[in-house]
GROMACS .gro file of C-alpha atoms in nm:
model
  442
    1UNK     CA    1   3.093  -4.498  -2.777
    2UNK     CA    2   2.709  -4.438  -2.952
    3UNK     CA    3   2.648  -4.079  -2.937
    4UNK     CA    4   2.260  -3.998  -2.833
    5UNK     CA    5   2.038  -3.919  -3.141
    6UNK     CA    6   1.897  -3.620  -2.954
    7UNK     CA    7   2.030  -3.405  -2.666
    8UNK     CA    8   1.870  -3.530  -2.338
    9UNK     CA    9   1.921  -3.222  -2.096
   10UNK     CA   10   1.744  -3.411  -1.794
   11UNK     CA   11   2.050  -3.661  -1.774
   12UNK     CA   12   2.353  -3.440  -1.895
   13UNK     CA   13   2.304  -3.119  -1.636
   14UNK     CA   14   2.165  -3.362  -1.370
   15UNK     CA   15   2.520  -3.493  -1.383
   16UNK     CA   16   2.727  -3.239  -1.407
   17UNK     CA   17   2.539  -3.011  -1.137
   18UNK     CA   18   2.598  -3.303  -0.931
   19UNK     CA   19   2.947  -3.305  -1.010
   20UNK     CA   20   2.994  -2.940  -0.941
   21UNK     CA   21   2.815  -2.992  -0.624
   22UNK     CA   22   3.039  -3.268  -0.510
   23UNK     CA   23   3.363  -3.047  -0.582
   24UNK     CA   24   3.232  -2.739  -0.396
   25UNK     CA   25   3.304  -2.506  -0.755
   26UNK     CA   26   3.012  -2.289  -0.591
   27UNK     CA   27   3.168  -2.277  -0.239
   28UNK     CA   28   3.331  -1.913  -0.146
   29UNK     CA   29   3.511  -1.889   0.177
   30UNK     CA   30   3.775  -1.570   0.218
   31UNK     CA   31   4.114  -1.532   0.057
   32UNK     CA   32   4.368  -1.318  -0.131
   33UNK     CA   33   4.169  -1.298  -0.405
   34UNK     CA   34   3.931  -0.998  -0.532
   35UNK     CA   35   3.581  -1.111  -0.411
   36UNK     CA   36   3.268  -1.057  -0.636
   37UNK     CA   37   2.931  -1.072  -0.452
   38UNK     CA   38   2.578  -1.138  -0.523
   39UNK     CA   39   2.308  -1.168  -0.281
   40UNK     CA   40   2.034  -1.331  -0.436
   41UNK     CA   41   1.682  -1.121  -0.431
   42UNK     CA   42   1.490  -1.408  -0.246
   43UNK     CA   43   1.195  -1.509  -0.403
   44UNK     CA   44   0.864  -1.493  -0.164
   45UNK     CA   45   0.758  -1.813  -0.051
   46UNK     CA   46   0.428  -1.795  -0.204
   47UNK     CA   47   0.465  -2.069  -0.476
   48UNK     CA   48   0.711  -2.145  -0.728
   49UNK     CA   49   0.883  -1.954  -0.916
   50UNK     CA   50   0.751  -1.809  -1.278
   51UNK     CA   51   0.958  -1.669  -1.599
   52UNK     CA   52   1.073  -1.359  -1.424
   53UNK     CA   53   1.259  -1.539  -1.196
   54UNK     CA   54   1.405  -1.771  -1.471
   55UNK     CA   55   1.529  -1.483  -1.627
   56UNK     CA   56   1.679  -1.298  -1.340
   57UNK     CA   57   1.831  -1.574  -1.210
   58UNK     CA   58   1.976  -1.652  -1.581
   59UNK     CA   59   2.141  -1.274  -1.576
   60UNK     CA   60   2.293  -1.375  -1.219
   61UNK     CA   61   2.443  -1.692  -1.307
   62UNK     CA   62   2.602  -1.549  -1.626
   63UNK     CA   63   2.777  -1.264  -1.407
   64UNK     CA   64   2.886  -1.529  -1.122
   65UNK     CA   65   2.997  -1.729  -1.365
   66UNK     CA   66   3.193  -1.520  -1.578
   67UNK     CA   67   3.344  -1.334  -1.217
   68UNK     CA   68   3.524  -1.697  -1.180
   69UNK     CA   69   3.620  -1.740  -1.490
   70UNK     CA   70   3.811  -1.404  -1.440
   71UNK     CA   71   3.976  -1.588  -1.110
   72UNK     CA   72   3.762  -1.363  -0.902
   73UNK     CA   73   3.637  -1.495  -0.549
   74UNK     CA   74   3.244  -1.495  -0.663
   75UNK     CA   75   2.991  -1.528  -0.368
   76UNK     CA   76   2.659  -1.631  -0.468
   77UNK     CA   77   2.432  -1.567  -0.145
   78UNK     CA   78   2.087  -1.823  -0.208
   79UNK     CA   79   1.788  -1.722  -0.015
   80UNK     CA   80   1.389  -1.721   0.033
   81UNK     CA   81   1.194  -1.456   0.178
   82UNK     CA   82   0.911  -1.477   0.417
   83UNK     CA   83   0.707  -1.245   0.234
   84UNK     CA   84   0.499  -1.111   0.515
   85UNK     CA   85   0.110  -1.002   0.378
   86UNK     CA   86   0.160  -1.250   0.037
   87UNK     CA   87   0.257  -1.557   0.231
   88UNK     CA   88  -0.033  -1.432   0.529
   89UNK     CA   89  -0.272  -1.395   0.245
   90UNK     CA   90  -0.179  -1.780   0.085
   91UNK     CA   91  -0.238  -1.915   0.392
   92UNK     CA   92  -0.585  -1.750   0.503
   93UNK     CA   93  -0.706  -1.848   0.177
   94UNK     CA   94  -0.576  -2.218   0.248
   95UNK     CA   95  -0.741  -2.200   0.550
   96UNK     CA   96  -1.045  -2.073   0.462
   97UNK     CA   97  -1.079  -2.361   0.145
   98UNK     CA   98  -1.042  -2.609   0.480
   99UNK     CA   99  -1.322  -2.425   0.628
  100UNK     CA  100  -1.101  -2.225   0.907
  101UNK     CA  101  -1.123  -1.888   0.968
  102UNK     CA  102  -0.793  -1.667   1.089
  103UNK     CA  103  -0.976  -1.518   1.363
  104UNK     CA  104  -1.106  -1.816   1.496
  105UNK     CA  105  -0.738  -1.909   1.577
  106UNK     CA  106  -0.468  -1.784   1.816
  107UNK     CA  107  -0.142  -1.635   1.684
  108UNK     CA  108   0.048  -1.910   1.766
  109UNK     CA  109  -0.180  -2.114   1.589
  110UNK     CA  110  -0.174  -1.935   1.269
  111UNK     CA  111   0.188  -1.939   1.280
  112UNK     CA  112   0.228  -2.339   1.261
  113UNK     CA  113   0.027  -2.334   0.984
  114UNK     CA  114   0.231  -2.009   0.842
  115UNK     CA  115   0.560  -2.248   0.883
  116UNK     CA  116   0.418  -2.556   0.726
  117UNK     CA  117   0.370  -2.347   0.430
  118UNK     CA  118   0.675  -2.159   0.432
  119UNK     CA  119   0.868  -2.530   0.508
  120UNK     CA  120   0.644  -2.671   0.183
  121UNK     CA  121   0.714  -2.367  -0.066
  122UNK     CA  122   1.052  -2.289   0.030
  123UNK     CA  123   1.186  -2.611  -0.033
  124UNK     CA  124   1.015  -2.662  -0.361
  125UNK     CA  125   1.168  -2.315  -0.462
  126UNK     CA  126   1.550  -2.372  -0.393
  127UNK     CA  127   1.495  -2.743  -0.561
  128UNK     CA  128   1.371  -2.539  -0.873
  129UNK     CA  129   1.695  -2.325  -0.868
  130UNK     CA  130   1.910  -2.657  -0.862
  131UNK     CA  131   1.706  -2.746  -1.142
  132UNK     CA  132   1.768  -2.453  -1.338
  133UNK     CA  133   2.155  -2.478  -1.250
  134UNK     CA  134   2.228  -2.191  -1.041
  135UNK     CA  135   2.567  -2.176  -0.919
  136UNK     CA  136   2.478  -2.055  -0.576
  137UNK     CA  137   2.713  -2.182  -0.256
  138UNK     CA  138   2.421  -2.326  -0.095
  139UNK     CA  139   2.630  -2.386   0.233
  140UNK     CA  140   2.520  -1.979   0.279
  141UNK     CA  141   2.113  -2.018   0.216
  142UNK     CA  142   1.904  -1.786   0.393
  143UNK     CA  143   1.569  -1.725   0.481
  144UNK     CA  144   1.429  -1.349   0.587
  145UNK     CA  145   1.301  -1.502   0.959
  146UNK     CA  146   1.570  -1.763   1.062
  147UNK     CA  147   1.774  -1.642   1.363
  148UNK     CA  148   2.046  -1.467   1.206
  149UNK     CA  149   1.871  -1.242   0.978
  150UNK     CA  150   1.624  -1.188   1.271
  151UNK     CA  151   1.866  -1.025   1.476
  152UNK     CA  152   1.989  -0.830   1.265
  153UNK     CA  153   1.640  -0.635   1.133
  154UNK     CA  154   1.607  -0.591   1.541
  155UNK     CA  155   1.985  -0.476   1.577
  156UNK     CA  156   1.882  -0.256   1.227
  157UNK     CA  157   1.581  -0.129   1.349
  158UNK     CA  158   1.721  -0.003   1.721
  159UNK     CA  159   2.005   0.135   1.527
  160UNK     CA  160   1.777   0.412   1.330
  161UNK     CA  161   1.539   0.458   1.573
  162UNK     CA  162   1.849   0.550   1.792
  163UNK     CA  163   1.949   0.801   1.512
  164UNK     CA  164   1.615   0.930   1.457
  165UNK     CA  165   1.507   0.806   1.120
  166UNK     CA  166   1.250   0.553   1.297
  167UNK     CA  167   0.967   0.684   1.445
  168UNK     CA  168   0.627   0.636   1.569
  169UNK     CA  169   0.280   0.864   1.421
  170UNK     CA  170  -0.050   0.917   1.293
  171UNK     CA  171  -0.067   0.935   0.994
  172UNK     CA  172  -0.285   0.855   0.644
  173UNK     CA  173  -0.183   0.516   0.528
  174UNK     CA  174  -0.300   0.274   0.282
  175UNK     CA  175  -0.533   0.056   0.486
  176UNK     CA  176  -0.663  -0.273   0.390
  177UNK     CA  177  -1.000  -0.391   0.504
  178UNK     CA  178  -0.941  -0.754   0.424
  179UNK     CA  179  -0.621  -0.793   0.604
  180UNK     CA  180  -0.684  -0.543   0.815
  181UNK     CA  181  -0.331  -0.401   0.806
  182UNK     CA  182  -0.165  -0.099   0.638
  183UNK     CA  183   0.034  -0.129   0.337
  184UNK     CA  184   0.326   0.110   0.185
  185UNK     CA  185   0.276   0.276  -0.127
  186UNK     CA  186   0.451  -0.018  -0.330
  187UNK     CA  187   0.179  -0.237  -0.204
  188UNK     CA  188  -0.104  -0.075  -0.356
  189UNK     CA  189  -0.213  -0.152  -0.765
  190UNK     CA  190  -0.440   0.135  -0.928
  191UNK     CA  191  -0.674   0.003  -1.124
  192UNK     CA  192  -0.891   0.199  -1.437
  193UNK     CA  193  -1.264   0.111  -1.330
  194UNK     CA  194  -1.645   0.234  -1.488
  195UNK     CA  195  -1.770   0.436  -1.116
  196UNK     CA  196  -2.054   0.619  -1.071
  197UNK     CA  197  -2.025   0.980  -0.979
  198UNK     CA  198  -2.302   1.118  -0.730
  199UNK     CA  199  -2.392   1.435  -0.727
  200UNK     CA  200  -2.539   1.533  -0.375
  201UNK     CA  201  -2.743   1.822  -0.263
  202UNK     CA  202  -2.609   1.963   0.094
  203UNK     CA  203  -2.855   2.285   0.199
  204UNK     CA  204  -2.769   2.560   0.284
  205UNK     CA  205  -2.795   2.565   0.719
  206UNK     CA  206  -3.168   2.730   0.793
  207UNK     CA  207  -3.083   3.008   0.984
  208UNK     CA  208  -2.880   3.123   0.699
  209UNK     CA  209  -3.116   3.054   0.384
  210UNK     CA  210  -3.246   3.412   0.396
  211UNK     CA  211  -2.858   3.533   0.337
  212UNK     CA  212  -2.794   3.336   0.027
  213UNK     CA  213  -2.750   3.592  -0.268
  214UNK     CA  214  -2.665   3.605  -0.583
  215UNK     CA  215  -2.335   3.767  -0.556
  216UNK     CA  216  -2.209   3.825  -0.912
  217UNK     CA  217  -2.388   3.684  -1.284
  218UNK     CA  218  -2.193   3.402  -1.305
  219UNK     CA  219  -2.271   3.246  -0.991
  220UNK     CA  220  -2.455   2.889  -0.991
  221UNK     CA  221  -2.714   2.865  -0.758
  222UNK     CA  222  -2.928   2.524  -0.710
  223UNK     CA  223  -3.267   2.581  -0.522
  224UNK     CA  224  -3.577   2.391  -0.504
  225UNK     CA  225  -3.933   2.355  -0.237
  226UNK     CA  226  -3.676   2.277   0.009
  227UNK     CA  227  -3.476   2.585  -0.054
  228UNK     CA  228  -3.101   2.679  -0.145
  229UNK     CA  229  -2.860   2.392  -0.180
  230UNK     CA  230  -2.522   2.333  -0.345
  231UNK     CA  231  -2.451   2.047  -0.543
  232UNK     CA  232  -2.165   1.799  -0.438
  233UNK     CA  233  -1.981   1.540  -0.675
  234UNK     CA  234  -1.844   1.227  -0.496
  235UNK     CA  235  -1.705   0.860  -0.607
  236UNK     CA  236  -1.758   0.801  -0.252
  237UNK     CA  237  -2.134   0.863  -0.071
  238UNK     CA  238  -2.065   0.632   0.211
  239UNK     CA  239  -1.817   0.829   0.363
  240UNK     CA  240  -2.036   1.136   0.395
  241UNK     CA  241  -2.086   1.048   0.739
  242UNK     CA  242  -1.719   1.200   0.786
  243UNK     CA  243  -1.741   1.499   0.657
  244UNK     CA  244  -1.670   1.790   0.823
  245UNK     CA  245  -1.647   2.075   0.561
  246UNK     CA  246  -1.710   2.190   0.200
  247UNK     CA  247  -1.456   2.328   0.017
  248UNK     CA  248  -1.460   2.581  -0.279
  249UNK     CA  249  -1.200   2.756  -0.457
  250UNK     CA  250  -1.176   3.110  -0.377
  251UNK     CA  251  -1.089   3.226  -0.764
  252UNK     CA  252  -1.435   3.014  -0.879
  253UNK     CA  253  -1.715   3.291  -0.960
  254UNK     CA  254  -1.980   2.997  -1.010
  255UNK     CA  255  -1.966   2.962  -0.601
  256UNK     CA  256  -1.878   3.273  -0.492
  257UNK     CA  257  -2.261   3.284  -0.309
  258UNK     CA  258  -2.163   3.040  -0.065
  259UNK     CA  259  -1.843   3.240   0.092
  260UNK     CA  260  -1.946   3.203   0.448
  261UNK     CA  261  -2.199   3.024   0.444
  262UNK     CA  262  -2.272   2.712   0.599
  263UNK     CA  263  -2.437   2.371   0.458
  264UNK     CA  264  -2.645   2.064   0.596
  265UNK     CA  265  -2.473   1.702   0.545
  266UNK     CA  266  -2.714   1.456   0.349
  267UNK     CA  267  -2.919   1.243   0.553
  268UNK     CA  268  -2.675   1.300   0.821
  269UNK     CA  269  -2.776   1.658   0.920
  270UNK     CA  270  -2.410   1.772   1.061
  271UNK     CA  271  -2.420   2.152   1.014
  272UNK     CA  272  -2.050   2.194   0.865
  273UNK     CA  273  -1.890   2.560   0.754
  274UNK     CA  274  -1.797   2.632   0.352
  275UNK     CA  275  -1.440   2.696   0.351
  276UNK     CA  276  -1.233   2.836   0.094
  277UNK     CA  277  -0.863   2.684  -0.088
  278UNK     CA  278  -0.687   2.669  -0.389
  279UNK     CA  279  -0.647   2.305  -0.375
  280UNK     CA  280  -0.996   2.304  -0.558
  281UNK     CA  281  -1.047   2.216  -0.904
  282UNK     CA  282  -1.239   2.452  -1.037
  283UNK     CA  283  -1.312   2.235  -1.332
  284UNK     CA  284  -1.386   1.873  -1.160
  285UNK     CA  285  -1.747   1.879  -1.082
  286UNK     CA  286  -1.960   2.197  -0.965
  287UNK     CA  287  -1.635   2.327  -0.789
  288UNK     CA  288  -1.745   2.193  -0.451
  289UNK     CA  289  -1.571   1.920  -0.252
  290UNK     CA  290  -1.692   1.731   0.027
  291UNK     CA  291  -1.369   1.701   0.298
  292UNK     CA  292  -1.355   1.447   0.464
  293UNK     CA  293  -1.019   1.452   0.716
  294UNK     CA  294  -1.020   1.091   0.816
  295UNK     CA  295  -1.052   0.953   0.479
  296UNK     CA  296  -0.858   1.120   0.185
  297UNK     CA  297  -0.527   1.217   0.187
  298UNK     CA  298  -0.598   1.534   0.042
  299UNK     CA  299  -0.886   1.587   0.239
  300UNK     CA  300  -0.664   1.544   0.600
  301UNK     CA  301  -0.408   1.818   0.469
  302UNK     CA  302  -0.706   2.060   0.419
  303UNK     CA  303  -0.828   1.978   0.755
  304UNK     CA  304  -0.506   1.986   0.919
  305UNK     CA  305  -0.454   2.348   0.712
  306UNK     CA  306  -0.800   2.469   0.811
  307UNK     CA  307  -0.841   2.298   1.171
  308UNK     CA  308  -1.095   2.098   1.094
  309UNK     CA  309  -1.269   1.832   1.280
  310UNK     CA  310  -1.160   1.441   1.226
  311UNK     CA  311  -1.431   1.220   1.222
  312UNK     CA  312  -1.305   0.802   1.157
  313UNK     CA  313  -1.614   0.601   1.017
  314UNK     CA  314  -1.463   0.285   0.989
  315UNK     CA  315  -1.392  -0.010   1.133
  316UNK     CA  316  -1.049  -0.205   1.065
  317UNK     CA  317  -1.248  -0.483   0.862
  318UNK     CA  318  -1.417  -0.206   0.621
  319UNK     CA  319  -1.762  -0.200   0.840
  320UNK     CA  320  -1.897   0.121   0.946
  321UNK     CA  321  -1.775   0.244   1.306
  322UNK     CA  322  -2.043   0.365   1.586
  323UNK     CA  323  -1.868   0.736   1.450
  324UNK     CA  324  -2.028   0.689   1.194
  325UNK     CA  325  -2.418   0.691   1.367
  326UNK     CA  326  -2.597   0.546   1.058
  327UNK     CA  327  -2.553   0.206   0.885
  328UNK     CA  328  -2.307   0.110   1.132
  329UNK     CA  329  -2.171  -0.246   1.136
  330UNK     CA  330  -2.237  -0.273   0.745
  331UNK     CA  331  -1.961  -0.315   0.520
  332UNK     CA  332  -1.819  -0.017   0.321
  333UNK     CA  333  -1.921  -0.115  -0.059
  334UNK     CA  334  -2.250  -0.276   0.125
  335UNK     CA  335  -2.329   0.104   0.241
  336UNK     CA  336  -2.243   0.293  -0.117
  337UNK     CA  337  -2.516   0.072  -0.280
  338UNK     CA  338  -2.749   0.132  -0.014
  339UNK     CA  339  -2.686   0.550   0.065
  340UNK     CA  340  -2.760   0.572  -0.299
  341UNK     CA  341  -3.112   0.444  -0.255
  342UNK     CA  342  -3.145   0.647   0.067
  343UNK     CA  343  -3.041   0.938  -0.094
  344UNK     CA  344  -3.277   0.931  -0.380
  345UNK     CA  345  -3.535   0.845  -0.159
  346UNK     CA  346  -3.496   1.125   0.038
  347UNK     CA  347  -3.479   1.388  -0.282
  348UNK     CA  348  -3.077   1.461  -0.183
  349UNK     CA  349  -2.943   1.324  -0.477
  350UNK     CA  350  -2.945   1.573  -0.800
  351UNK     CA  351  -2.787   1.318  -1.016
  352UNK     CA  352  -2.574   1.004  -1.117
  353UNK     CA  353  -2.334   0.999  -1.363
  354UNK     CA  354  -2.083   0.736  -1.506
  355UNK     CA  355  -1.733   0.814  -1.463
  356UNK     CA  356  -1.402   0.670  -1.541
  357UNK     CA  357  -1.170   0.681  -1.236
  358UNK     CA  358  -0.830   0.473  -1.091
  359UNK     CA  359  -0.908   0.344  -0.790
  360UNK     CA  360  -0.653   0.175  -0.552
  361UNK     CA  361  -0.632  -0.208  -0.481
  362UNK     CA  362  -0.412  -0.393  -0.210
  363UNK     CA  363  -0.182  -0.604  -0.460
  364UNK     CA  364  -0.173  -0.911  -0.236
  365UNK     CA  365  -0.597  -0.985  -0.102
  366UNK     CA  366  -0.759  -0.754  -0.428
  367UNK     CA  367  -0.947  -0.570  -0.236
  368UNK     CA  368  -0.991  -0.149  -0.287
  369UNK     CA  369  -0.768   0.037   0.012
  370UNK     CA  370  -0.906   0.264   0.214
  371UNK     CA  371  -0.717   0.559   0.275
  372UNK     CA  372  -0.733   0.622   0.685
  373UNK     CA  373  -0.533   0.726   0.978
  374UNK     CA  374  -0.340   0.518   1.222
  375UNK     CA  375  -0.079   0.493   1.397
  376UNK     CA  376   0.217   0.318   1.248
  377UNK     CA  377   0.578   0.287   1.267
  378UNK     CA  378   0.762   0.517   0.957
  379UNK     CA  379   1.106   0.566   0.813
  380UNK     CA  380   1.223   0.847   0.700
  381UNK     CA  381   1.300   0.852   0.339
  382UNK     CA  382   1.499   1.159   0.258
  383UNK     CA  383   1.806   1.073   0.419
  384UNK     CA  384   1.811   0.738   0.202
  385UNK     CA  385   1.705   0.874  -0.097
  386UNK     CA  386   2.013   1.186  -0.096
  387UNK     CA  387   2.260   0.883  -0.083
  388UNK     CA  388   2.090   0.693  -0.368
  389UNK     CA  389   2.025   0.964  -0.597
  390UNK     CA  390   2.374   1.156  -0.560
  391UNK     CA  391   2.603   0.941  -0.708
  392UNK     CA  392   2.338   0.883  -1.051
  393UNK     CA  393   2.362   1.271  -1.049
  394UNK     CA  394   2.690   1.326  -1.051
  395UNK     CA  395   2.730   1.017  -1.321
  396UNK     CA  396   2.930   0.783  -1.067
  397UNK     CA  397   2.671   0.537  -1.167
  398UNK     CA  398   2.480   0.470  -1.503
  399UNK     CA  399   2.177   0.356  -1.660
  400UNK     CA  400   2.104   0.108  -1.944
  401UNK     CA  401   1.889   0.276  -2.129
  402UNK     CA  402   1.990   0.617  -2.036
  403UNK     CA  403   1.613   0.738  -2.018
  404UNK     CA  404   1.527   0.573  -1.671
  405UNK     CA  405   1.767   0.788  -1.531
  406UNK     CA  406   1.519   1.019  -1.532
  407UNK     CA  407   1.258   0.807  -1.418
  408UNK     CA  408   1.494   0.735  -1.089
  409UNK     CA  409   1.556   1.118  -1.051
  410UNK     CA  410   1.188   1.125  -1.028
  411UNK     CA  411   1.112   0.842  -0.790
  412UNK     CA  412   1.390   0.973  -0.527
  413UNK     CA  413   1.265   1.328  -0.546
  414UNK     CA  414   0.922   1.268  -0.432
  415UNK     CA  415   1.002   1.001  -0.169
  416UNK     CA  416   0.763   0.979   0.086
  417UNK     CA  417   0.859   0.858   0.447
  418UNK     CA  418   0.761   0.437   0.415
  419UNK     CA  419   0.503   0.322   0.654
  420UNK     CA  420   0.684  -0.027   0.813
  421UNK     CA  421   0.478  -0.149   1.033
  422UNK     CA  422   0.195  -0.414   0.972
  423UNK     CA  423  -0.090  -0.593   1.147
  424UNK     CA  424  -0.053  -0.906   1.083
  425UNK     CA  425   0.054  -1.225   1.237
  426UNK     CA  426   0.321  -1.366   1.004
  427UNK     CA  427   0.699  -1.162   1.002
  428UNK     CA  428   0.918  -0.951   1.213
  429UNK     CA  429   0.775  -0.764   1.487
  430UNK     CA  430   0.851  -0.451   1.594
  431UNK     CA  431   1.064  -0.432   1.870
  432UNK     CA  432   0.897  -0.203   2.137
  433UNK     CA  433   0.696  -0.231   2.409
  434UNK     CA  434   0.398   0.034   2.487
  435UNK     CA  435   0.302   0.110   2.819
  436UNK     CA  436  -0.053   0.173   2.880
  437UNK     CA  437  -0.195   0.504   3.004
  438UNK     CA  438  -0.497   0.541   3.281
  439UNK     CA  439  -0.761   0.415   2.995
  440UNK     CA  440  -0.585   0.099   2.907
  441UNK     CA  441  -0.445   0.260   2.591
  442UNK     CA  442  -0.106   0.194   2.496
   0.00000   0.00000   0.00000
C-alpha cells in the first residue's frame, strides 16, 4: 500500500464522517446509561457561519466527544435559529437590491420571501457543520419556528403570563426608526462619535422678565436686546419640540435666579415651568437641562416624578409627528441639520461646540435608536435573575477566570425587565388578541 506524500483532509474526514454517519455513533435515544446533553446555540440564519462559530462548535465537539468516550449517553441537539430582526433585516436589504420595497408587500408576502432565505441559509449552515465534523445526532435538528418549538414558546409564554411575570405596558424602549420596531437592551451597540453640542437660549416667559434677579454673586445670568434668557446644552435640538420643562439642580448657585421662574421654548414658543432635582449635573453644561418626557429615559422619570406633560414627536419611521407642529413629516437627523440653521437665524442659538459623546445604534439595520414610549410586551427579570445569580454566590457554580464572577454579579443585579415584543413581520407572534375600544383602539 503507497502511503500519500501529504495529508489530504478533504478525502480522509469525508470518509470517515460518512462512516460515522452510516453507523449512527452520533445517534442518542434513552437508556440505562448516565446521559450528557448539549443543545447546540443555533446559529442565526443570516449567512454562514464565521470563526466564532468554528471555535465554539470545536469546544462542543471535544466535550461530546470525550462524554462517550467515558460510556456516557451524549446528546448533541443540532439547530438553526430564525433570528427574528437580523434575518428581517437580510431580507429587506435583498429586496430592496431587487428594487422591492417591504411596505409595498403584504405580510404574507414578505414571509415567502423570509422562508426562501431561511430554506437557502439554513441549509448551507448545517452542511458547514458536517464539514467541520460535528458529532451532532442530526435525526434531532431543530429550527426556532418549526411546529414543535412553536408550540412550545406559545405554551411558554401563556405559562408566565398566567404567573404574572408577562405583562403588557408603556414604557421607554429602544426604538428603531428603520425597522420600525423596539429592540431590548442587548440589541443596541454604543458607539464613540465627534457631535456637536448646542447651546440654546430659552427666555425667560414675558410676564415674568421684570422678576428675574440676581439672587446671590455667583449666579449666571445671560441677557441680551431681547431680555433675560438661560442657556441650554443639547446633543439633540430636534427634539425641542417635546419639551415640557427645564430642569436645574437645586444645590447649583450659578441658577439659583431662575427658581420659579418660567422659560419660552426656541422657535417653538411653549411657555414651560423651571423645575428643580438632584438628578442634574451641576457640572455638564450651564446646569440646565431641557426634559423632554417622551424622549429620554431620564427625562420620562423626571416627568413621571414631577407630573409633567408627555409630548411624542415622532413618527415610527423617525419623521416628525403632527405633535410635533413644525417640520413635521421630515426625518429626525434631516430636522437637527436644519433647526440648527433656524436657530441661528433666529438669534436662539448662543453657541456650538464639538463634543465627544456614545450614542446608541440598533446592532442589526445601523441606524441611531431613538429612545421613545410604547407599548410592548415585558418580562420580568428579577425573578430570573435571583435563580441565576444564587447558586454563583453561594459558589455552587464557578468561573474560569475567577474575575467575571464579578462581572455576572453585576449584570444580574441591575437587570432590567426585557422588552419581548417586536414589530416586525418575520418570528413568533405574540399570542393575544386585543379588543378594540369605542375609537377603534385596541
Amino acid at each position: 500500500m503507497e502511503l500519500a506524500s501529504k495529508y489530504d483532509p478533504q478525502s480522509v474526514e469525508a470518509k470517515w464522517y460518512e462512516y460515522w454517519l452510516n453507523n449512527k455513533l452520533f445517534s442518542s435515544k434513552p437508556d440505562g446509561r448516565k446521559p450528557y446533553t448539549v443543545v447546540i446555540p443555533p446559529p442565526n440564519v443570516t449567512g454562514v457561519l464565521h470563526m466564532g462559530h468554528m471555535l465554539n462548535n470545536t469546544i462542543q465537539d471535544i466535550l461530546v466527544r470525550h462524554a462517550r468516550m467515558e460510556g456516557k449517553n451524549a446528546c448533541w441537539v443540532p439547530g438553526t435559529d430564525h433570528a427574528s430582526i437580523a434575518t428581517e433585516a437580510k431580507v429587506v436589504n435583498r429586496l430592496a437590491q431587487e428594487g422591492i420595497n417591504k411596505t409595498d408587500l403584504s405580510r404574507d408576502e414578505f414571509l415567502k420571501h423570509a422562508w426562501k432565505w431561511t430554506d437557502e441559509h439554513g441549509g448551507i449552515i448545517l452542511k458547514q457543520l458536517r464539514k467541520l465534523g460535528c458529532s451532532c445526532d442530526w435525526d434531532r435538528t431543530a429550527f426556532t419556528m418549526d411546529e414543535k418549538r412553536s408550540r412550545s414558546v406559545i405554551k411558554v409564554f401563556c405559562d408566565l403570563y398566567n404567573k404574572g411575570l408577562i405583562y403588557r405596558g408603556v414604557r421607554m424602549v429602544n426604538w428603531d426608526p428603520s425597522a420600525e420596531t423596539a429592540l431590548s437592551d442587548e440589541e443596541v451597540v454604543y458607539k464613540d462619535e465627534h457631535s456637536k453640542l448646542y447651546n440654546l437660549k430659552y427666555y425667560i416667559s414675558p410676564e415674568e422678565q421684570s422678576r428675574v434677579e440676581r439672587k446671590c454673586d455667583d449666579n449666571v445670568i445671560h441677557k441680551d436686546d431681547k431680555g433675560y434668557y438661560a442657556v441650554v446644552a443639547t446633543t439633540r435640538p430636534e427634539t425641542i419640540m417635546g419639551d415640557t420643562a427645564m430642569c436645574i439642580n437645586p444645590d447649583d448657585v450659578k441658577n439659583t435666579w431662575l427658581k420659579g421662574l418660567h422659560v419660552i421654548v426656541p422657535l417653538v414658543g411653549r411657555c414651560i415651568p423651571v423645575i428643580e432635582d438632584t438628578y442634574v449635573d451641576i457640572q455638564f453644561g450651564t446646569g440646565c437641562l431641557k426634559v423632554t418626557p417622551a424622549h429620554d429615559i431620564n427625562d420620562h422619570a423626571l416627568g413621571l416624578k414631577h407630573g409633567l406633560e408627555t409630548i411624542d414627536i415622532f413618527n415610527d419611521n423617525g419623521t416628525l409627528s403632527n405633535a410635533a407642529g413644525l417640520y413635521i413629516g421630515q426625518d429626525r437627523m434631516d430636522v437637527r441639520k436644519q433647526i440648527a440653521i433656524d436657530l441661528e437665524a433666529a438669534n436662539l442659538m448662543e453657541k456650538i461646540e464639538d463634543y465627544d459623546n456614545k450614542v446608541g445604534y440598533s446592532e442589526r439595520t445601523n441606524v441611531p435608536i431613538e429612545p421613545k414610549l410604547s407599548t410592548q410586551w415585558f418580562l420580568r427579570m428579577q425573578h430570573f435573575a435571583d435563580i441565576a445569580l444564587n447558586p454563583v454566590l453561594n459558589d455552587e457554580i464557578e468561573f474560569y477566570p475567577k474575575k467575571y464572577k464579578n462581572t455576572y454579579r453585576h449584570w444580574l443585579e441591575n437587570i432590567k425587565d426585557w422588552c419581548i415584543s417586536r414589530q416586525l413581520w418575520w418570528g413568533h407572534r405574540i399570542p393575544a388578541y386585543y379588543f378594540k375600544d369605542a375609537n377603534g383602539k385596541p
